[in-house]
Amino acid sequence: MKTATRGVPVVAIVGRPNVGKSALFNRLVGTGGEGSAAIVSDEPGTTRDRHFARADWNGQVFWLVDTGGLVDDPHTPMDVEIRRQVTEAIDEADLLLFVVDTKAGLTPSDRRILDLLRGSSRPWLLVANKVDDPSSPDFYEFYELGAGEVIPVSAANGKGSGDLLDVVVGRIPESPPEELESLRVAVVGRPNVGKSSIVNRLLGEDRLVVSDQAGTTRDAIDAPLVYHGRSLVFIDTAGLRRQARVSDGIEFYSSLRTRRAIERADICVLVLDAVAGLEGQDLKIAALAWEAGRALMIVVNKWDLKEKDDKTAAKFEKECAEKAPFLAWVPFVFTSATTGQRVTRILDEVLKVDGEWHKRISTSQVNQTLEALVARRQPPQAQGHDVRLNYATQVEVAPPTFAVFGNHPDLVADHYVRYLHNGFRAAWGFMGAPLRILLRRKAA
Ligand code: GDP
């Protein structure tokens, strides 16, 4: 059975400890080196984590998850941990790879996992690892489980991994095309900062809810609403609820959910806790969204709990920009989901940021600005060459991207590119939008 999914599908590797889950994960996604099967995407903002990676096999893209993240707590019985790990994977993934160890044979733990899988509605595959020689009959005993096809692999030498990937991509759902008319908004941030409270408040405003048709109810994965005539979709609100349910959930799933949400979004709304301030994890999420070219705004929530005077908000923003300069180009809204203060301002800001993200500057204006910048400061000479920039034009929106043409595009110093960035920002703003500059060789 193919399940409906939104976005890039998730494939999770499950199994008891020591069957070779991580070895298989590494073998399947590798680093593009010898013997690694699938190619890890190098799209910005989607680099791999210890527990998951974006893989591409014959053009079918998916997230592969290694669930070997067992909490090393001697007080929790191993089988309880395995159960939790498998249950979470069933919740999160579109397909599970159940790995067993051919050298060790079937164990009671394997049978318990099998029961969990059989009781779920998720599709899964039985993968017999440590079959270093595929012609050996070692793995036949697993047919006795009556689980259908057994796929032999060797994570150690890579045998069978290509065949396994062929089966995997045949089983995962295809990503349905995204609704392009709606503005897709992802509310992201660390657990407990108030994401669900904010989304619930926005959706709880009855006038904002579109309809109760199938697929658009509040229980759906994505929650649509209309604001000032624009249709917006809050993506993966189901994920927010799930996170609230399993508060001690395995953390990498929340990190994976964040990446999937960013990948599907036009605009990322990063929620911070006003009292905790901007932490390393927040910054990482902001950078992921920015590097992936998404529009970004920051909501500083729980503002009711913050001791403040009339300068506190400005000071908060300034401190954030000191930690990460690009945040100077991101709008901030200070809210309280508890009292409702300024929560609908988030929607005003989302529409504004979308406008900036899609803003187009005429070529004549771009060239005027470039000329003025170059007149004020010439690009430095490099390797005895005169470096000249001749003209520029905006080649893309969402994110705004400028091509700047010159005689030696590869010799333009990084600090000079930053100078151009700042000059373009000063001229046109683009608040909330990452801005890209491409240096190109001038046509002869
Ligand atoms: P999420 O994990 O980011 O979705 O966070 P939740 O929405 O579940 O909120 C976490 C906790 O913070 C809950 O107990 C909320 O009631 C509380 N909370 C959320 N927003 C605010 C706020 O603006 N002010 C205060 N005082 N508490 C809040």
Tab-separated table of C-alpha atoms and ligand atoms in Angstrom:
chain	number	residue	atom	x	y	z
A	1	MET	CA	0.000	0.000	0.000
A	2	LYS	CA	1.313	3.421	-0.896
A	3	THR	CA	0.628	6.020	1.711
A	4	ALA	CA	0.023	9.637	0.907
A	5	THR	CA	2.881	11.864	1.876
A	6	ARG	CA	3.747	15.499	1.486
A	7	GLY	CA	7.185	16.422	0.430
A	8	VAL	CA	10.168	14.185	0.001
A	9	PRO	CA	9.430	10.677	1.383
A	10	VAL	CA	11.181	9.264	4.424
A	11	VAL	CA	12.712	5.772	4.567
A	12	ALA	CA	13.751	4.579	8.036
A	13	ILE	CA	16.141	1.747	8.846
A	14	VAL	CA	15.001	-0.173	11.938
A	15	GLY	CA	16.248	-3.255	13.742
A	16	ARG	CA	17.720	-4.373	17.017
A	17	PRO	CA	21.236	-3.216	17.964
A	18	ASN	CA	24.229	-4.690	16.154
A	19	VAL	CA	22.466	-5.856	13.029
A	20	GLY	CA	24.384	-3.213	11.081
A	21	LYS	CA	21.854	-0.398	10.708
A	22	SER	CA	24.429	2.383	10.733
A	23	ALA	CA	26.794	0.465	8.487
A	24	LEU	CA	23.959	0.009	6.018
A	25	PHE	CA	23.003	3.683	6.291
A	26	ASN	CA	26.565	4.698	5.556
A	27	ARG	CA	26.852	2.219	2.743
A	28	LEU	CA	23.636	3.443	1.125
A	29	VAL	CA	24.345	7.148	1.314
A	30	GLY	CA	28.128	7.052	1.613
A	31	THR	CA	29.876	10.191	0.569
A	32	GLY	CA	29.905	9.460	-3.114
A	33	GLY	CA	33.066	7.402	-2.654
A	34	GLU	CA	33.669	3.907	-3.892
A	35	GLY	CA	30.920	1.494	-2.963
A	36	SER	CA	28.444	4.074	-1.809
A	37	ALA	CA	25.240	3.635	-3.663
A	38	ALA	CA	22.921	6.597	-3.546
A	39	ILE	CA	24.156	10.107	-4.056
A	40	VAL	CA	23.802	12.517	-1.195
A	41	SER	CA	22.325	15.706	-2.491
A	42	ASP	CA	24.540	18.742	-2.203
A	43	GLU	CA	21.656	21.194	-2.410
A	44	PRO	CA	22.384	23.941	0.106
A	45	GLY	CA	20.623	23.575	3.403
A	46	THR	CA	20.121	19.861	3.037
A	47	THR	CA	23.459	18.438	4.077
A	48	ARG	CA	23.505	15.197	5.949
A	49	ASP	CA	23.222	14.648	9.634
A	50	ARG	CA	24.529	11.702	11.626
A	51	HIS	CA	21.063	10.186	11.567
A	52	PHE	CA	19.611	11.176	8.227
A	53	ALA	CA	20.632	12.112	4.738
A	54	ARG	CA	18.952	13.140	1.553
A	55	ALA	CA	19.533	10.455	-1.017
A	56	ASP	CA	18.940	10.260	-4.728
A	57	TRP	CA	18.627	6.955	-6.566
A	58	ASN	CA	17.837	7.136	-10.283
A	59	GLY	CA	16.265	10.527	-9.834
A	60	GLN	CA	13.964	9.473	-6.998
A	61	VAL	CA	14.817	11.567	-3.968
A	62	PHE	CA	14.182	10.480	-0.387
A	63	TRP	CA	15.375	11.023	3.166
A	64	LEU	CA	17.094	7.977	4.624
A	65	VAL	CA	17.000	7.701	8.412
A	66	ASP	CA	19.247	5.614	10.630
A	67	THR	CA	17.267	5.017	13.804
A	68	GLY	CA	20.304	3.768	15.711
A	69	GLY	CA	19.823	6.652	18.133
A	70	LEU	CA	19.101	4.561	21.177
A	71	VAL	CA	19.359	6.414	24.427
A	72	ASP	CA	22.124	4.837	26.390
A	73	ASP	CA	20.169	4.566	29.606
A	74	PRO	CA	21.043	1.453	31.608
A	75	HIS	CA	17.756	1.744	33.507
A	76	THR	CA	15.615	1.341	30.429
A	77	PRO	CA	15.323	-2.233	29.231
A	78	MET	CA	16.633	-2.624	25.706
A	79	ASP	CA	13.367	-3.954	24.354
A	80	VAL	CA	11.504	-0.899	25.604
A	81	GLU	CA	13.958	1.285	23.713
A	82	ILE	CA	13.677	-0.774	20.566
A	83	ARG	CA	9.907	-0.610	20.764
A	84	ARG	CA	10.002	3.153	21.128
A	85	GLN	CA	12.424	3.516	18.271
A	86	VAL	CA	10.341	1.358	15.938
A	87	THR	CA	7.066	3.015	16.943
A	88	GLU	CA	8.498	6.454	16.235
A	89	ALA	CA	9.808	5.287	12.885
A	90	ILE	CA	6.363	3.905	12.014
A	91	ASP	CA	4.912	7.335	12.852
A	92	GLU	CA	7.443	9.275	10.836
A	93	ALA	CA	8.426	7.206	7.828
A	94	ASP	CA	6.784	6.280	4.541
A	95	LEU	CA	8.721	3.008	4.274
A	96	LEU	CA	10.682	0.982	6.848
A	97	LEU	CA	13.670	-1.219	6.192
A	98	PHE	CA	13.654	-3.925	8.833
A	99	VAL	CA	17.235	-5.156	9.112
A	100	VAL	CA	18.097	-8.598	10.497
A	101	ASP	CA	21.490	-10.179	11.000
A	102	THR	CA	22.103	-13.293	8.931
A	103	LYS	CA	25.125	-14.350	10.994
A	104	ALA	CA	23.207	-14.199	14.283
A	105	GLY	CA	19.948	-15.606	12.926
A	106	LEU	CA	16.511	-14.736	14.253
A	107	THR	CA	16.232	-13.541	17.826
A	108	PRO	CA	13.195	-12.864	20.031
A	109	SER	CA	13.830	-9.107	19.620
A	110	ASP	CA	13.531	-9.483	15.855
A	111	ARG	CA	10.192	-11.212	16.275
A	112	ARG	CA	8.890	-8.439	18.498
A	113	ILE	CA	9.837	-5.837	15.900
A	114	LEU	CA	8.119	-7.925	13.266
A	115	ASP	CA	4.930	-7.883	15.357
A	116	LEU	CA	5.063	-4.091	15.590
A	117	LEU	CA	5.516	-3.770	11.858
A	118	ARG	CA	2.709	-6.205	11.105
A	119	GLY	CA	0.414	-4.280	13.426
A	120	SER	CA	1.130	-0.995	11.653
A	121	SER	CA	-0.238	0.189	8.360
A	122	ARG	CA	3.186	1.176	7.060
A	123	PRO	CA	4.896	-0.625	4.206
A	124	TRP	CA	8.197	-2.270	5.107
A	125	LEU	CA	10.877	-4.515	3.639
A	126	LEU	CA	12.850	-7.318	5.258
A	127	VAL	CA	16.569	-6.773	4.702
A	128	ALA	CA	19.001	-9.568	5.595
A	129	ASN	CA	22.349	-7.963	6.339
A	130	LYS	CA	25.800	-9.557	6.520
A	131	VAL	CA	25.201	-11.709	3.447
A	132	ASP	CA	28.706	-11.148	2.171
A	133	ASP	CA	28.237	-13.720	-0.586
A	134	PRO	CA	24.785	-13.390	-2.217
A	135	SER	CA	25.024	-16.919	-3.670
A	136	SER	CA	25.117	-18.446	-0.190
A	137	PRO	CA	21.779	-19.732	1.125
A	138	ASP	CA	22.420	-18.308	4.619
A	139	PHE	CA	19.517	-15.926	4.575
A	140	TYR	CA	16.844	-18.433	3.514
A	141	GLU	CA	15.806	-19.022	7.113
A	142	PHE	CA	14.197	-15.570	7.098
A	143	TYR	CA	11.620	-16.701	4.566
A	144	GLU	CA	10.175	-18.711	7.425
A	145	LEU	CA	8.889	-15.412	8.856
A	146	GLY	CA	6.385	-15.286	6.039
A	147	ALA	CA	7.252	-11.657	5.479
A	148	GLY	CA	7.538	-12.028	1.735
A	149	GLU	CA	10.670	-11.186	-0.159
A	150	VAL	CA	13.942	-11.168	1.770
A	151	ILE	CA	16.532	-8.780	0.364
A	152	PRO	CA	20.120	-9.907	1.012
A	153	VAL	CA	22.775	-7.220	1.412
A	154	SER	CA	26.249	-6.783	2.795
A	155	ALA	CA	26.741	-3.395	4.394
A	156	ALA	CA	30.385	-4.394	4.804
A	157	ASN	CA	31.206	-4.943	1.134
A	158	GLY	CA	28.254	-3.219	-0.540
A	159	LYS	CA	26.883	-6.303	-2.302
A	160	GLY	CA	23.140	-6.082	-2.892
A	161	SER	CA	22.851	-2.405	-1.994
A	162	GLY	CA	21.931	-1.329	-5.524
A	163	ASP	CA	19.219	-3.998	-5.720
A	164	LEU	CA	17.905	-2.872	-2.352
A	165	LEU	CA	17.716	0.746	-3.523
A	166	ASP	CA	15.846	-0.360	-6.666
A	167	VAL	CA	13.218	-1.996	-4.480
A	168	VAL	CA	13.104	1.021	-2.134
A	169	VAL	CA	12.404	3.570	-4.849
A	170	GLY	CA	9.701	1.273	-6.245
A	171	ARG	CA	7.913	1.311	-2.912
A	172	ILE	CA	8.024	4.905	-1.790
A	173	PRO	CA	5.260	7.294	-2.703
A	174	GLU	CA	5.944	9.905	-5.307
A	175	SER	CA	5.858	13.429	-3.963
A	176	PRO	CA	2.670	15.036	-5.200
A	177	PRO	CA	3.210	18.420	-6.829
A	178	GLU	CA	2.938	21.265	-4.365
A	179	GLU	CA	0.062	23.689	-4.645
A	180	LEU	CA	1.732	26.607	-6.272
A	181	GLU	CA	-1.032	29.160	-5.847
A	182	SER	CA	-0.769	29.092	-2.072
A	183	LEU	CA	2.005	30.646	-0.100
A	184	ARG	CA	3.561	27.818	1.903
A	185	VAL	CA	4.547	28.817	5.414
A	186	ALA	CA	6.628	26.631	7.732
A	187	VAL	CA	6.608	27.442	11.428
A	188	VAL	CA	9.907	26.123	12.744
A	189	GLY	CA	11.954	26.308	15.919
A	190	ARG	CA	13.101	24.357	18.941
A	191	PRO	CA	10.588	22.329	20.962
A	192	ASN	CA	8.522	24.304	23.485
A	193	VAL	CA	9.035	27.779	22.088
A	194	GLY	CA	5.317	28.015	21.322
A	195	LYS	CA	5.002	26.951	17.670
A	196	SER	CA	1.821	24.926	18.113
A	197	SER	CA	0.309	27.611	20.337
A	198	ILE	CA	0.902	30.211	17.636
A	199	VAL	CA	-0.441	28.067	14.818
A	200	ASN	CA	-3.460	27.046	16.873
A	201	ARG	CA	-4.199	30.644	17.666
A	202	LEU	CA	-3.983	31.631	14.014
A	203	LEU	CA	-6.130	28.712	12.918
A	204	GLY	CA	-8.472	29.146	15.854
A	205	GLU	CA	-9.503	32.507	14.503
A	206	ASP	CA	-12.555	31.187	12.702
A	207	ARG	CA	-12.579	33.903	10.120
A	208	LEU	CA	-9.180	32.686	8.924
A	209	VAL	CA	-10.152	29.081	8.295
A	210	VAL	CA	-11.021	28.303	4.714
A	211	SER	CA	-13.222	25.246	4.675
A	212	ASP	CA	-13.797	21.818	6.083
A	213	GLN	CA	-13.500	19.944	2.817
A	214	ALA	CA	-11.520	16.724	2.834
A	215	GLY	CA	-7.849	17.529	2.994
A	216	THR	CA	-8.405	20.994	4.335
A	217	THR	CA	-9.635	20.173	7.828
A	218	ARG	CA	-7.636	21.115	10.845
A	219	ASP	CA	-6.503	17.530	11.234
A	220	ALA	CA	-4.849	17.565	7.843
A	221	ILE	CA	-1.101	17.669	7.545
A	222	ASP	CA	-1.272	21.158	6.093
A	223	ALA	CA	-3.624	23.836	7.336
A	224	PRO	CA	-4.867	26.396	4.810
A	225	LEU	CA	-6.169	29.835	5.586
A	226	VAL	CA	-6.989	33.012	3.717
A	227	TYR	CA	-5.649	36.355	4.858
A	228	HIS	CA	-6.327	39.628	3.041
A	229	GLY	CA	-7.387	37.631	0.018
A	230	ARG	CA	-4.172	35.610	-0.122
A	231	SER	CA	-4.288	31.885	0.418
A	232	LEU	CA	-1.656	30.580	2.771
A	233	VAL	CA	-0.865	27.035	3.844
A	234	PHE	CA	0.769	26.239	7.129
A	235	ILE	CA	2.715	23.108	6.332
A	236	ASP	CA	3.189	20.090	8.554
A	237	THR	CA	0.971	21.242	11.381
A	238	ALA	CA	0.418	17.530	12.025
A	239	GLY	CA	4.129	17.318	12.772
A	240	LEU	CA	3.771	20.082	15.342
A	241	ARG	CA	1.038	18.164	17.094
A	242	ARG	CA	2.997	14.944	16.970
A	243	GLN	CA	5.947	16.677	18.535
A	244	ALA	CA	3.742	17.893	21.352
A	245	ARG	CA	2.608	14.322	21.957
A	246	VAL	CA	6.010	12.669	22.159
A	247	SER	CA	7.806	15.324	24.112
A	248	ASP	CA	10.737	13.052	24.825
A	249	GLY	CA	10.796	11.892	21.228
A	250	ILE	CA	14.011	10.985	19.551
A	251	GLU	CA	15.398	14.381	18.748
A	252	PHE	CA	16.630	13.778	15.249
A	253	TYR	CA	13.080	13.366	14.013
A	254	SER	CA	12.282	16.912	15.013
A	255	SER	CA	15.407	18.026	13.213
A	256	LEU	CA	14.428	15.999	10.140
A	257	ARG	CA	10.906	17.436	10.248
A	258	THR	CA	12.376	20.922	10.320
A	259	ARG	CA	14.429	20.239	7.221
A	260	ARG	CA	11.516	18.702	5.365
A	261	ALA	CA	9.340	21.659	6.293
A	262	ILE	CA	11.972	24.161	5.110
A	263	GLU	CA	12.340	22.232	1.880
A	264	ARG	CA	8.613	22.535	1.152
A	265	ALA	CA	8.172	26.105	2.348
A	266	ASP	CA	8.262	29.471	0.658
A	267	ILE	CA	8.499	31.318	3.954
A	268	CYS	CA	9.979	30.068	7.204
A	269	VAL	CA	8.717	31.559	10.425
A	270	LEU	CA	11.368	30.846	13.038
A	271	VAL	CA	9.956	31.002	16.541
A	272	LEU	CA	12.273	31.890	19.432
A	273	ASP	CA	11.700	31.915	23.171
A	274	ALA	CA	11.946	35.526	24.387
A	275	VAL	CA	13.464	34.525	27.707
A	276	ALA	CA	16.012	32.051	26.366
A	277	GLY	CA	17.052	34.340	23.508
A	278	LEU	CA	18.761	33.212	20.317
A	279	GLU	CA	20.506	29.880	20.896
A	280	GLY	CA	22.845	27.849	18.719
A	281	GLN	CA	20.087	25.545	17.535
A	282	ASP	CA	17.920	28.524	16.521
A	283	LEU	CA	20.761	29.952	14.536
A	284	LYS	CA	21.304	26.650	12.777
A	285	ILE	CA	17.676	26.556	11.663
A	286	ALA	CA	17.806	30.187	10.515
A	287	ALA	CA	20.930	29.470	8.482
A	288	LEU	CA	19.392	26.348	6.922
A	289	ALA	CA	16.364	28.324	5.745
A	290	TRP	CA	18.502	31.219	4.493
A	291	GLU	CA	20.964	29.017	2.621
A	292	ALA	CA	18.101	27.079	1.077
A	293	GLY	CA	16.905	30.394	-0.397
A	294	ARG	CA	13.700	30.579	1.608
A	295	ALA	CA	12.205	33.801	2.902
A	296	LEU	CA	12.611	34.126	6.650
A	297	MET	CA	11.080	36.026	9.542
A	298	ILE	CA	11.572	35.696	13.257
A	299	VAL	CA	8.876	35.536	15.898
A	300	VAL	CA	10.056	36.196	19.423
A	301	ASN	CA	7.355	34.466	21.453
A	302	LYS	CA	6.519	34.417	25.175
A	303	TRP	CA	7.079	38.162	25.161
A	304	ASP	CA	4.681	38.294	28.141
A	305	LEU	CA	7.312	36.546	30.257
A	306	LYS	CA	10.092	38.934	29.349
A	307	GLU	CA	11.059	41.751	31.674
A	308	LYS	CA	11.134	44.738	29.421
A	309	ASP	CA	11.037	48.423	28.764
A	310	ASP	CA	10.628	50.351	25.538
A	311	LYS	CA	14.132	49.493	24.358
A	312	THR	CA	14.053	45.740	24.963
A	313	ALA	CA	12.743	44.727	21.535
A	314	ALA	CA	15.302	46.807	19.631
A	315	LYS	CA	18.051	45.475	21.889
A	316	PHE	CA	16.926	41.892	21.278
A	317	GLU	CA	17.118	42.397	17.507
A	318	LYS	CA	20.492	44.057	17.730
A	319	GLU	CA	21.942	41.228	19.780
A	320	CYS	CA	20.694	38.687	17.262
A	321	ALA	CA	22.305	40.591	14.380
A	322	GLU	CA	25.556	40.692	16.320
A	323	LYS	CA	25.503	36.895	16.568
A	324	ALA	CA	24.586	36.450	12.894
A	325	PRO	CA	24.848	39.496	10.609
A	326	PHE	CA	22.283	38.218	8.091
A	327	LEU	CA	19.616	38.547	10.786
A	328	ALA	CA	19.829	42.322	10.319
A	329	TRP	CA	17.894	41.631	7.086
A	330	VAL	CA	15.176	39.575	8.738
A	331	PRO	CA	12.043	41.131	10.271
A	332	PHE	CA	11.179	40.417	13.908
A	333	VAL	CA	7.736	40.247	15.517
A	334	PHE	CA	7.365	40.052	19.304
A	335	THR	CA	4.368	37.970	20.333
A	336	SER	CA	2.581	36.207	23.115
A	337	ALA	CA	0.642	33.159	22.020
A	338	THR	CA	-0.870	33.090	25.504
A	339	THR	CA	-2.457	36.543	25.389
A	340	GLY	CA	-2.666	36.727	21.614
A	341	GLN	CA	-0.606	39.904	21.521
A	342	ARG	CA	0.585	40.670	17.974
A	343	VAL	CA	-0.006	37.097	16.765
A	344	THR	CA	-1.918	38.207	13.653
A	345	ARG	CA	0.932	40.622	12.909
A	346	ILE	CA	2.802	37.468	11.897
A	347	LEU	CA	0.476	37.139	8.909
A	348	ASP	CA	0.968	40.782	7.908
A	349	GLU	CA	4.688	40.252	8.044
A	350	VAL	CA	4.469	36.967	6.067
A	351	LEU	CA	2.727	38.807	3.227
A	352	LYS	CA	5.253	41.625	3.344
A	353	VAL	CA	8.211	39.265	3.329
A	354	ASP	CA	6.703	37.347	0.425
A	355	GLY	CA	6.476	40.626	-1.476
A	356	GLU	CA	10.160	41.296	-0.833
A	357	TRP	CA	11.133	37.745	-1.761
A	358	HIS	CA	9.382	38.172	-5.112
A	359	LYS	CA	10.439	41.780	-5.710
A	360	ARG	CA	11.910	42.616	-9.092
A	361	ILE	CA	14.252	45.541	-9.706
A	362	SER	CA	14.436	46.901	-13.248
A	363	THR	CA	17.708	46.400	-15.078
A	364	SER	CA	18.201	50.156	-15.418
A	365	GLN	CA	17.900	50.626	-11.655
A	366	VAL	CA	20.262	47.716	-11.023
A	367	ASN	CA	22.843	49.263	-13.325
A	368	GLN	CA	22.497	52.697	-11.800
A	369	THR	CA	23.143	51.237	-8.384
A	370	LEU	CA	26.055	49.136	-9.613
A	371	GLU	CA	27.623	52.167	-11.276
A	372	ALA	CA	27.286	54.246	-8.129
A	373	LEU	CA	28.820	51.475	-6.021
A	374	VAL	CA	31.728	50.998	-8.400
A	375	ALA	CA	32.279	54.767	-8.612
A	376	ARG	CA	32.486	54.952	-4.831
A	377	ARG	CA	34.827	51.995	-4.573
A	378	GLN	CA	36.597	50.196	-7.437
A	379	PRO	CA	36.978	46.420	-7.320
A	380	PRO	CA	40.574	45.747	-6.214
A	381	GLN	CA	43.074	44.633	-8.821
A	382	ALA	CA	44.041	40.975	-8.625
A	383	GLN	CA	47.052	39.089	-9.956
A	384	GLY	CA	48.081	42.114	-11.957
A	385	HIS	CA	44.706	42.303	-13.713
A	386	ASP	CA	42.375	45.244	-13.810
A	387	VAL	CA	39.114	43.864	-12.468
A	388	ARG	CA	36.120	45.606	-14.008
A	389	LEU	CA	32.414	45.124	-13.465
A	390	ASN	CA	30.403	46.181	-16.485
A	391	TYR	CA	26.717	45.599	-15.907
A	392	ALA	CA	24.211	43.672	-13.840
A	393	THR	CA	20.664	42.425	-13.951
A	394	GLN	CA	18.246	40.609	-11.679
A	395	VAL	CA	17.913	37.101	-13.108
A	396	GLU	CA	15.600	35.505	-10.524
A	397	VAL	CA	13.100	36.203	-7.789
A	398	ALA	CA	12.366	33.974	-4.764
A	399	PRO	CA	15.160	34.324	-3.794
A	400	PRO	CA	16.237	37.533	-5.533
A	401	THR	CA	19.325	36.733	-7.582
A	402	PHE	CA	21.534	39.191	-9.430
A	403	ALA	CA	24.026	38.438	-12.148
A	404	VAL	CA	26.950	40.868	-12.222
A	405	PHE	CA	29.057	40.748	-15.377
A	406	GLY	CA	32.721	41.626	-15.599
A	407	ASN	CA	36.021	40.839	-17.275
A	408	HIS	CA	37.419	38.614	-14.501
A	409	PRO	CA	34.478	37.244	-12.493
A	410	ASP	CA	36.697	34.742	-10.653
A	411	LEU	CA	39.078	37.468	-9.465
A	412	VAL	CA	36.533	39.610	-7.631
A	413	ALA	CA	37.521	39.603	-3.955
A	414	ASP	CA	35.048	38.174	-1.424
A	415	HIS	CA	35.003	41.388	0.577
A	416	TYR	CA	34.056	43.282	-2.569
A	417	VAL	CA	31.138	40.916	-3.176
A	418	ARG	CA	30.030	41.634	0.393
A	419	TYR	CA	30.290	45.341	-0.378
A	420	LEU	CA	27.969	44.837	-3.370
A	421	HIS	CA	25.562	42.839	-1.202
A	422	ASN	CA	25.403	45.627	1.337
A	423	GLY	CA	24.995	48.226	-1.390
A	424	PHE	CA	22.116	46.307	-2.995
A	425	ARG	CA	20.497	45.846	0.407
A	426	ALA	CA	20.801	49.519	1.211
A	427	ALA	CA	19.201	50.391	-2.126
A	428	TRP	CA	16.326	47.913	-2.178
A	429	GLY	CA	15.894	46.314	1.245
A	430	PHE	CA	14.661	42.830	0.430
A	431	MET	CA	13.798	42.387	4.114
A	432	GLY	CA	13.414	38.694	4.910
A	433	ALA	CA	14.817	37.518	1.596
A	434	PRO	CA	18.267	36.037	1.105
A	435	LEU	CA	19.974	37.837	-1.755
A	436	ARG	CA	22.293	36.102	-4.166
A	437	ILE	CA	24.953	37.587	-6.399
A	438	LEU	CA	26.370	35.563	-9.262
A	439	LEU	CA	29.532	36.786	-10.951
A	440	ARG	CA	29.575	36.140	-14.671
A	441	ARG	CA	31.990	36.694	-17.516
A	442	LYS	CA	30.890	39.531	-19.760
A	443	ALA	CA	29.879	38.364	-23.201
A	444	ALA	CA	32.644	39.298	-25.636
B	1	GDP	P1	6.070	24.047	20.543
B	1	GDP	O1	6.759	22.846	21.036
B	1	GDP	O2	7.053	25.026	19.970
B	1	GDP	O3	4.951	23.800	19.617
B	1	GDP	O4	5.491	24.801	21.857
B	1	GDP	P2	4.011	24.785	22.465
B	1	GDP	O5	3.105	25.614	21.625
B	1	GDP	O6	3.603	23.394	22.746
B	1	GDP	O7	4.251	25.599	23.816
B	1	GDP	C1	5.103	25.119	24.831
B	1	GDP	C2	4.659	25.653	26.170
B	1	GDP	O8	4.838	27.063	26.217
B	1	GDP	C3	3.195	25.414	26.454
B	1	GDP	O9	3.077	25.117	27.825
B	1	GDP	C4	2.520	26.737	26.122
B	1	GDP	O10	1.353	26.948	26.859
B	1	GDP	C5	3.607	27.721	26.521
B	1	GDP	N1	3.549	28.970	25.735
B	1	GDP	C6	3.461	29.058	24.375
B	1	GDP	N2	3.456	30.356	23.994
B	1	GDP	C7	3.545	31.096	25.117
B	1	GDP	C8	3.594	32.520	25.356
B	1	GDP	O11	3.560	33.377	24.489
B	1	GDP	N3	3.700	32.908	26.669
B	1	GDP	C9	3.738	32.024	27.690
B	1	GDP	N4	3.825	32.494	28.919
B	1	GDP	N5	3.709	30.682	27.479
B	1	GDP	C10	3.605	30.219	26.219
